[in-house]
Amino acid sequence: MKEKPAKSHNKSKKPKLYSFRIRKSPYFEATERYGCRAYTTYNNMYLPLVYQDLVSDYWHIKKGVTLWDVGCQRQVEITGPDAFKFLQHLTPRNLTNFKVGQCKYSPLTTEDGGILNDPVVSRLGENHFWLSIADRDVWLWAKGLAVGLQMQVTIQEPDVSPLAVQGPKSFDLMADLFGDWVHKLRYFWFRETELNGIPLVLARSGWSKQGGYELYLRDASYGDQLWEIVMEAGKPYDIQPATPSSIERVESGLLNYWEDLTEDTNPYEVGLGKFVDLNQDVDFIGKEALKKIIAAGIKRKLVGLEIHSEPMYHQAQPWPVECNSQPVGTITSAVYSPDLDKNIAYAMIAVECVDEGTELVVDMGSEQPEATVTAIPFIDNREKVWRGIMDEH
Amino acid sequence: MKEKPAKSHNKSKKPKLYSFRIRKSPYFEATERYGCRAYTTYNNMYLPLVYQDLVSDYWHIKKGVTLWDVGCQRQVEITGPDAFKFLQHLTPRNLTNFKVGQCKYSPLTTEDGGILNDPVVSRLGENHFWLSIADRDVWLWAKGLAVGLQMQVTIQEPDVSPLAVQGPKSFDLMADLFGDWVHKLRYFWFRETELNGIPLVLARSGWSKQGGYELYLRDASYGDQLWEIVMEAGKPYDIQPATPSSIERVESGLLNYWEDLTEDTNPYEVGLGKFVDLNQDVDFIGKEALKKIIAAGIKRKLVGLEIHSEPMYHQAQPWPVECNSQPVGTITSAVYSPDLDKNIAYAMIAVECVDEGTELVVDMGSEQPEATVTAIPFIDNREKVWRGIMDEH
């Protein structure tokens, strides 16, 4: 916060205390200048939560183009002679065909088969990787493992700060800025480039399914400049600052670490079984546990729900879900979708109740609305993201 | 937050969004009920930041007795046949004389000798430990190491939620609640006990130097009940809810992870060299690096500063410090001490400038006040904490 005049310990105003225990991204001042109204924390950094309001921000992501400070998506960099081998230990995903220039969504598992994080990994060189992580300190896990396994790797947090440009108009905006080649950049691929001398990795990725890019800034001192360049170039497209949308991401089938998956959930339970290859030679962490889990069969599964109630504003806790008056699980994420005009949710429930169309009851405390099991995603936005140029990711 | 009526997406009020990605302690509802005005996050949990105002809360800790929700001090539990051996790998501290029933402040180091965390470790059994951690996910580090080293240990986060009772009147209050034996409990020792059937570990510890205890609640379902029992018993002592005080802790010489120490600082730089035993047989992580560091001599050191300016309200960033117009380091923590009526700070500066009485200049942006190097702590509260019953800790 701004320094107050001396001796100002007044309590009339709610204190607005930014701690520097919580780090600020290089775009932080820009987000304040552009009217960010609230922040949350993510990987010990401030993450913008809302500019206009959650619904206006959401519509702009879906219809226009938006700029997100996602500097809190920290990169865990793995280099060294054993880097690839080490990475293969971290994830159940088969990385055999992982090309330089490619990104791969690669859940990390514990020795119990639980999900530790679900980063997007970029391969910058044969033995040079960035793990763009969800909210959990993968650096510590990787460091601990590397020390224990005595592998020849270096684990670092490089000076890299992602800025996301998301929404259907992002394609034309980014072509204005970088040239037509960005139209041909395939989904989940990247290129090392620069903009007015600012060093960047430009990836076709981002935590929405509305299409877009992420600019991985490689020198924090250019943060404000990069933000302003993109905002200026975005004017013809009515670009707006926004944040990762809790609504859009549920509509589109994206999962959020700590809500929909944690180390207590395994990949099979949350629809990530396709990223587990038990037949590969690599002895990744969690392989034995996952073999046992799949042999025994999973007991619960993440499903979509339509909740038949008045539009919800905000879900304060993981509501219990019942089937035939028996507790069968909990809601992990729930939002009102203005586009569908429905309350939609994810729920982790017993496998006996996961068939589409199953009728359930949600215990919200004040009310107990009915709900119906539905497919994930609620809205299939694949074409928006691929725009004809898809790839395995 | 409370559920709002349907369709309430209004933007007139600043949204008060509690995420359940950020966890709530079992005392969270009590803290709201008792008027907590702002929270920060710590170990991915909400941590109360202020009740009345920072200064009133501070005086109450120093003069009376206060109750703090420090559920965010998560416990990393280490058990299994190799638990003690594994713990010895984690810390440079010599743990040879570590008794069951004792707590030891034990910094954890990386293989580079940097500080990963500075937990208080409690020994509940020969091979049963709790690491009461600062804000960084030690669970991941320990898990990674254990997997890599293939030691026979189990690393867990148990259902344990600390509640701190801090301040000079805590001694009588706790004796009222538990009996006179708590007066004889030595500093940094604990006892497993219960209160009205609520299972607890009662430790003579806490993140102030005003004297006090920590109640490690072993069953979250009793959180609200425990809070109310202590508040009720505290009425004769005018107990107030409060939070770890950013002012009191600087006065008393306590360090805060992420501010005064990080993995980029080593124990010798921050006055924790006494907790490093390079002569022990144990080959702890970072031993070789720390040998090199001490042989080469450290280049910078954390010192106390008195800053000669008007009372500060809040430090927004690590201000640069100059000596003879040369940059020599930065402020890591700075507060106005109402008790001393001075601005006091910690600064990490070049060893050439660390002698007491050295005159420095702090660049606050808007002003450049002079500052004088002083001893840490600013106020010696040892007698308040020990009350005649001290022990190595």
PDB file of C-alpha atoms in Angstrom, chain A residues 1-24 29 36-38 40-44 46-47 49-50 52-56 110-112 116 135-149 157 247 256-259 263 285 310-319 331-334 336 338 341 364 366, chain B residues 1-24 29 36-38 40-44 46-47 49-50 52-56 110-112 116 135-149 157 247 256-259 263 285 310-319 331-334 336 338 341 364 366:
ATOM      1  CA  MET A   1       0.000   0.000   0.000  1.00  0.00           C
ATOM      2  CA  LYS A   2       0.960   3.601  -0.277  1.00  0.00           C
ATOM      3  CA  GLU A   3       2.802   4.954   2.726  1.00  0.00           C
ATOM      4  CA  LYS A   4       0.403   6.766   4.955  1.00  0.00           C
ATOM      5  CA  PRO A   5       1.267  10.011   6.675  1.00  0.00           C
ATOM      6  CA  ALA A   6       3.099   9.613   9.965  1.00  0.00           C
ATOM      7  CA  LYS A   7       1.334   8.324  13.090  1.00  0.00           C
ATOM      8  CA  SER A   8      -1.609   7.142  11.094  1.00  0.00           C
ATOM      9  CA  HIS A   9      -2.739   4.098  13.020  1.00  0.00           C
ATOM     10  CA  ASN A  10      -6.386   4.936  12.567  1.00  0.00           C
ATOM     11  CA  LYS A  11      -8.849   2.101  12.494  1.00  0.00           C
ATOM     12  CA  SER A  12     -11.674   3.804  10.691  1.00  0.00           C
ATOM     13  CA  LYS A  13     -10.653   2.274   7.397  1.00  0.00           C
ATOM     14  CA  LYS A  14     -10.174  -1.387   6.813  1.00  0.00           C
ATOM     15  CA  PRO A  15      -6.428  -1.819   6.576  1.00  0.00           C
ATOM     16  CA  LYS A  16      -5.160  -2.709   3.126  1.00  0.00           C
ATOM     17  CA  LEU A  17      -1.966  -4.436   4.031  1.00  0.00           C
ATOM     18  CA  TYR A  18       0.159  -5.880   1.312  1.00  0.00           C
ATOM     19  CA  SER A  19       2.745  -8.062   2.967  1.00  0.00           C
ATOM     20  CA  PHE A  20       6.003  -8.636   1.225  1.00  0.00           C
ATOM     21  CA  ARG A  21       5.953 -12.098   2.645  1.00  0.00           C
ATOM     22  CA  ILE A  22       3.448 -12.485  -0.199  1.00  0.00           C
ATOM     23  CA  ARG A  23       5.294 -11.670  -3.416  1.00  0.00           C
ATOM     24  CA  LYS A  24       4.113  -9.331  -6.120  1.00  0.00           C
ATOM     25  CA  GLU A  29       1.365  -2.235 -10.125  1.00  0.00           C
ATOM     26  CA  CYS A  36      -8.103  -4.755  -9.766  1.00  0.00           C
ATOM     27  CA  ARG A  37     -10.559  -4.816  -6.838  1.00  0.00           C
ATOM     28  CA  ALA A  38      -9.405  -7.891  -4.942  1.00  0.00           C
ATOM     29  CA  THR A  40      -6.148 -13.828  -3.626  1.00  0.00           C
ATOM     30  CA  THR A  41      -2.826 -15.568  -3.049  1.00  0.00           C
ATOM     31  CA  TYR A  42      -1.358 -18.329  -5.160  1.00  0.00           C
ATOM     32  CA  ASN A  43       2.083 -19.816  -4.771  1.00  0.00           C
ATOM     33  CA  ASN A  44       2.726 -17.114  -2.175  1.00  0.00           C
ATOM     34  CA  TYR A  46      -0.855 -11.969  -5.172  1.00  0.00           C
ATOM     35  CA  LEU A  47      -3.221 -13.153  -7.901  1.00  0.00           C
ATOM     36  CA  LEU A  49      -9.362 -12.019  -8.440  1.00  0.00           C
ATOM     37  CA  VAL A  50     -11.757  -9.482  -9.952  1.00  0.00           C
ATOM     38  CA  GLN A  52     -15.321  -5.190 -12.842  1.00  0.00           C
ATOM     39  CA  ASP A  53     -17.183  -8.115 -11.334  1.00  0.00           C
ATOM     40  CA  LEU A  54     -16.907 -11.848 -11.787  1.00  0.00           C
ATOM     41  CA  VAL A  55     -19.627 -12.007 -14.436  1.00  0.00           C
ATOM     42  CA  SER A  56     -18.531  -9.037 -16.559  1.00  0.00           C
ATOM     43  CA  THR A 110       3.160 -39.065  -5.000  1.00  0.00           C
ATOM     44  CA  GLU A 111       4.333 -42.570  -4.176  1.00  0.00           C
ATOM     45  CA  ASP A 112       0.727 -43.232  -3.094  1.00  0.00           C
ATOM     46  CA  LEU A 116       0.762 -33.399  -6.159  1.00  0.00           C
ATOM     47  CA  ASP A 135      -0.691 -23.633  -6.358  1.00  0.00           C
ATOM     48  CA  ARG A 136       1.745 -25.872  -4.511  1.00  0.00           C
ATOM     49  CA  ASP A 137       5.477 -25.625  -4.073  1.00  0.00           C
ATOM     50  CA  VAL A 138       6.744 -28.174  -6.593  1.00  0.00           C
ATOM     51  CA  TRP A 139      10.203 -26.661  -6.229  1.00  0.00           C
ATOM     52  CA  LEU A 140      10.458 -28.233  -2.752  1.00  0.00           C
ATOM     53  CA  TRP A 141       9.234 -31.628  -3.912  1.00  0.00           C
ATOM     54  CA  ALA A 142      11.620 -31.650  -6.876  1.00  0.00           C
ATOM     55  CA  LYS A 143      14.541 -30.415  -4.757  1.00  0.00           C
ATOM     56  CA  GLY A 144      13.914 -33.036  -2.108  1.00  0.00           C
ATOM     57  CA  LEU A 145      13.686 -35.786  -4.695  1.00  0.00           C
ATOM     58  CA  ALA A 146      16.774 -34.635  -6.560  1.00  0.00           C
ATOM     59  CA  VAL A 147      18.826 -34.549  -3.354  1.00  0.00           C
ATOM     60  CA  GLY A 148      17.511 -37.944  -2.307  1.00  0.00           C
ATOM     61  CA  LEU A 149      17.942 -39.629  -5.694  1.00  0.00           C
ATOM     62  CA  GLU A 157      12.917 -20.868 -10.038  1.00  0.00           C
ATOM     63  CA  ILE A 247     -17.024 -19.741 -14.007  1.00  0.00           C
ATOM     64  CA  ASN A 256      -8.437 -26.497 -10.104  1.00  0.00           C
ATOM     65  CA  TYR A 257      -5.790 -27.815  -7.737  1.00  0.00           C
ATOM     66  CA  TRP A 258      -6.910 -27.812  -4.064  1.00  0.00           C
ATOM     67  CA  GLU A 259     -10.565 -27.826  -5.124  1.00  0.00           C
ATOM     68  CA  GLU A 263      -2.820 -35.416  -3.114  1.00  0.00           C
ATOM     69  CA  ILE A 285       6.836 -42.193  -8.645  1.00  0.00           C
ATOM     70  CA  GLU A 310     -31.701 -20.279  -7.999  1.00  0.00           C
ATOM     71  CA  PRO A 311     -28.424 -18.855  -9.389  1.00  0.00           C
ATOM     72  CA  MET A 312     -25.638 -19.262  -6.852  1.00  0.00           C
ATOM     73  CA  TYR A 313     -23.375 -16.427  -5.928  1.00  0.00           C
ATOM     74  CA  HIS A 314     -20.515 -18.112  -4.179  1.00  0.00           C
ATOM     75  CA  GLN A 315     -19.880 -21.522  -2.740  1.00  0.00           C
ATOM     76  CA  ALA A 316     -18.395 -21.213   0.709  1.00  0.00           C
ATOM     77  CA  GLN A 317     -17.659 -24.847   1.419  1.00  0.00           C
ATOM     78  CA  PRO A 318     -17.690 -28.319  -0.086  1.00  0.00           C
ATOM     79  CA  TRP A 319     -21.378 -29.135   0.213  1.00  0.00           C
ATOM     80  CA  ILE A 331     -19.262 -30.743  -4.337  1.00  0.00           C
ATOM     81  CA  THR A 332     -15.718 -29.614  -5.174  1.00  0.00           C
ATOM     82  CA  SER A 333     -16.577 -26.545  -7.314  1.00  0.00           C
ATOM     83  CA  ALA A 334     -19.915 -24.893  -8.028  1.00  0.00           C
ATOM     84  CA  TYR A 336     -23.723 -20.179 -11.731  1.00  0.00           C
ATOM     85  CA  PRO A 338     -24.707 -17.106 -17.065  1.00  0.00           C
ATOM     86  CA  ASP A 341     -28.352 -20.063 -17.116  1.00  0.00           C
ATOM     87  CA  MET A 364     -26.331 -26.374   1.000  1.00  0.00           C
ATOM     88  CA  SER A 366     -30.099 -23.364   3.939  1.00  0.00           C
TER      89      SER A 366
ATOM     90  CA  MET B   1     -18.860 -15.686   3.231  1.00  0.00           C
ATOM     91  CA  LYS B   2     -22.552 -16.071   3.935  1.00  0.00           C
ATOM     92  CA  GLU B   3     -24.615 -17.125   0.930  1.00  0.00           C
ATOM     93  CA  LYS B   4     -26.127 -14.069  -0.664  1.00  0.00           C
ATOM     94  CA  PRO B   5     -29.655 -14.027  -2.036  1.00  0.00           C
ATOM     95  CA  ALA B   6     -30.008 -15.319  -5.572  1.00  0.00           C
ATOM     96  CA  LYS B   7     -28.778 -13.313  -8.579  1.00  0.00           C
ATOM     97  CA  SER B   8     -26.762 -11.013  -6.376  1.00  0.00           C
ATOM     98  CA  HIS B   9     -23.819 -10.210  -8.620  1.00  0.00           C
ATOM     99  CA  ASN B  10     -23.803  -6.581  -7.605  1.00  0.00           C
ATOM    100  CA  LYS B  11     -20.523  -4.765  -7.744  1.00  0.00           C
ATOM    101  CA  SER B  12     -21.276  -1.981  -5.328  1.00  0.00           C
ATOM    102  CA  LYS B  13     -19.574  -3.771  -2.468  1.00  0.00           C
ATOM    103  CA  LYS B  14     -16.077  -5.056  -2.533  1.00  0.00           C
ATOM    104  CA  PRO B  15     -16.475  -8.790  -2.813  1.00  0.00           C
ATOM    105  CA  LYS B  16     -15.460 -10.759   0.275  1.00  0.00           C
ATOM    106  CA  LEU B  17     -14.601 -14.031  -1.305  1.00  0.00           C
ATOM    107  CA  TYR B  18     -13.329 -16.797   0.870  1.00  0.00           C
ATOM    108  CA  SER B  19     -11.963 -19.457  -1.379  1.00  0.00           C
ATOM    109  CA  PHE B  20     -11.862 -22.998  -0.174  1.00  0.00           C
ATOM    110  CA  ARG B  21      -8.670 -23.398  -2.111  1.00  0.00           C
ATOM    111  CA  ILE B  22      -7.405 -21.473   0.926  1.00  0.00           C
ATOM    112  CA  ARG B  23      -8.162 -23.598   3.965  1.00  0.00           C
ATOM    113  CA  LYS B  24      -9.850 -22.431   7.133  1.00  0.00           C
ATOM    114  CA  GLU B  29     -15.651 -19.064  12.506  1.00  0.00           C
ATOM    115  CA  CYS B  36     -11.254 -10.272  12.955  1.00  0.00           C
ATOM    116  CA  ARG B  37     -11.056  -7.451  10.384  1.00  0.00           C
ATOM    117  CA  ALA B  38      -8.542  -8.859   7.898  1.00  0.00           C
ATOM    118  CA  THR B  40      -3.642 -12.966   5.285  1.00  0.00           C
ATOM    119  CA  THR B  41      -2.731 -16.421   4.027  1.00  0.00           C
ATOM    120  CA  TYR B  42      -0.087 -18.695   5.481  1.00  0.00           C
ATOM    121  CA  ASN B  43       0.559 -22.253   4.429  1.00  0.00           C
ATOM    122  CA  ASN B  44      -2.511 -21.942   2.211  1.00  0.00           C
ATOM    123  CA  TYR B  46      -6.361 -17.966   6.419  1.00  0.00           C
ATOM    124  CA  LEU B  47      -4.376 -16.319   9.202  1.00  0.00           C
ATOM    125  CA  LEU B  49      -4.112 -10.227  10.691  1.00  0.00           C
ATOM    126  CA  VAL B  50      -5.875  -7.672  12.865  1.00  0.00           C
ATOM    127  CA  GLN B  52      -8.939  -3.869  16.827  1.00  0.00           C
ATOM    128  CA  ASP B  53      -5.893  -2.375  15.129  1.00  0.00           C
ATOM    129  CA  LEU B  54      -2.274  -3.434  14.971  1.00  0.00           C
ATOM    130  CA  VAL B  55      -1.202  -1.250  17.887  1.00  0.00           C
ATOM    131  CA  SER B  56      -4.047  -2.080  20.284  1.00  0.00           C
ATOM    132  CA  THR B 110      19.012 -27.004   1.470  1.00  0.00           C
ATOM    133  CA  GLU B 111      22.061 -28.676  -0.014  1.00  0.00           C
ATOM    134  CA  ASP B 112      23.311 -25.137  -0.725  1.00  0.00           C
ATOM    135  CA  LEU B 116      14.188 -23.788   3.813  1.00  0.00           C
ATOM    136  CA  ASP B 135       5.058 -20.526   5.710  1.00  0.00           C
ATOM    137  CA  ARG B 136       6.476 -23.032   3.257  1.00  0.00           C
ATOM    138  CA  ASP B 137       5.391 -26.533   2.378  1.00  0.00           C
ATOM    139  CA  VAL B 138       7.933 -28.646   4.292  1.00  0.00           C
ATOM    140  CA  TRP B 139       5.672 -31.638   3.722  1.00  0.00           C
ATOM    141  CA  LEU B 140       6.694 -31.646   0.050  1.00  0.00           C
ATOM    142  CA  TRP B 141      10.394 -31.297   0.794  1.00  0.00           C
ATOM    143  CA  ALA B 142      10.296 -34.077   3.382  1.00  0.00           C
ATOM    144  CA  LYS B 143       8.198 -36.326   1.146  1.00  0.00           C
ATOM    145  CA  GLY B 144      10.538 -35.821  -1.776  1.00  0.00           C
ATOM    146  CA  LEU B 145      13.597 -36.533   0.338  1.00  0.00           C
ATOM    147  CA  ALA B 146      12.050 -39.587   1.958  1.00  0.00           C
ATOM    148  CA  VAL B 147      11.125 -41.057  -1.432  1.00  0.00           C
ATOM    149  CA  GLY B 148      14.564 -40.265  -2.831  1.00  0.00           C
ATOM    150  CA  LEU B 149      16.527 -41.535   0.177  1.00  0.00           C
ATOM    151  CA  GLU B 157      -0.031 -33.756   7.997  1.00  0.00           C
ATOM    152  CA  ILE B 247       5.684  -5.174  15.923  1.00  0.00           C
ATOM    153  CA  ASN B 256       9.944 -14.182   9.956  1.00  0.00           C
ATOM    154  CA  TYR B 257      10.373 -16.612   7.084  1.00  0.00           C
ATOM    155  CA  TRP B 258      10.119 -14.955   3.622  1.00  0.00           C
ATOM    156  CA  GLU B 259      11.042 -11.594   5.133  1.00  0.00           C
ATOM    157  CA  GLU B 263      16.507 -20.209   0.969  1.00  0.00           C
ATOM    158  CA  ILE B 285      21.732 -31.739   4.080  1.00  0.00           C
ATOM    159  CA  GLU B 310       8.525   9.872  11.817  1.00  0.00           C
ATOM    160  CA  PRO B 311       6.635   6.753  12.985  1.00  0.00           C
ATOM    161  CA  MET B 312       6.111   4.381  10.097  1.00  0.00           C
ATOM    162  CA  TYR B 313       2.772   2.883   9.354  1.00  0.00           C
ATOM    163  CA  HIS B 314       3.583   0.037   7.021  1.00  0.00           C
ATOM    164  CA  GLN B 315       6.559  -1.006   4.993  1.00  0.00           C
ATOM    165  CA  ALA B 316       5.515  -1.863   1.480  1.00  0.00           C
ATOM    166  CA  GLN B 317       8.781  -3.144   0.105  1.00  0.00           C
ATOM    167  CA  PRO B 318      12.367  -4.003   1.036  1.00  0.00           C
ATOM    168  CA  TRP B 319      13.895  -0.536   1.085  1.00  0.00           C
ATOM    169  CA  ILE B 331      15.577  -3.624   5.018  1.00  0.00           C
ATOM    170  CA  THR B 332      13.855  -6.953   5.570  1.00  0.00           C
ATOM    171  CA  SER B 333      11.339  -5.870   8.254  1.00  0.00           C
ATOM    172  CA  ALA B 334      10.536  -2.443   9.638  1.00  0.00           C
ATOM    173  CA  TYR B 336       7.212   1.577  14.487  1.00  0.00           C
ATOM    174  CA  PRO B 338       5.117   2.291  20.290  1.00  0.00           C
ATOM    175  CA  ASP B 341       8.755   5.227  20.364  1.00  0.00           C
ATOM    176  CA  MET B 364      12.158   4.874   1.392  1.00  0.00           C
ATOM    177  CA  SER B 366       9.656   9.567  -0.550  1.00  0.00           C
TER     178      SER B 366
END
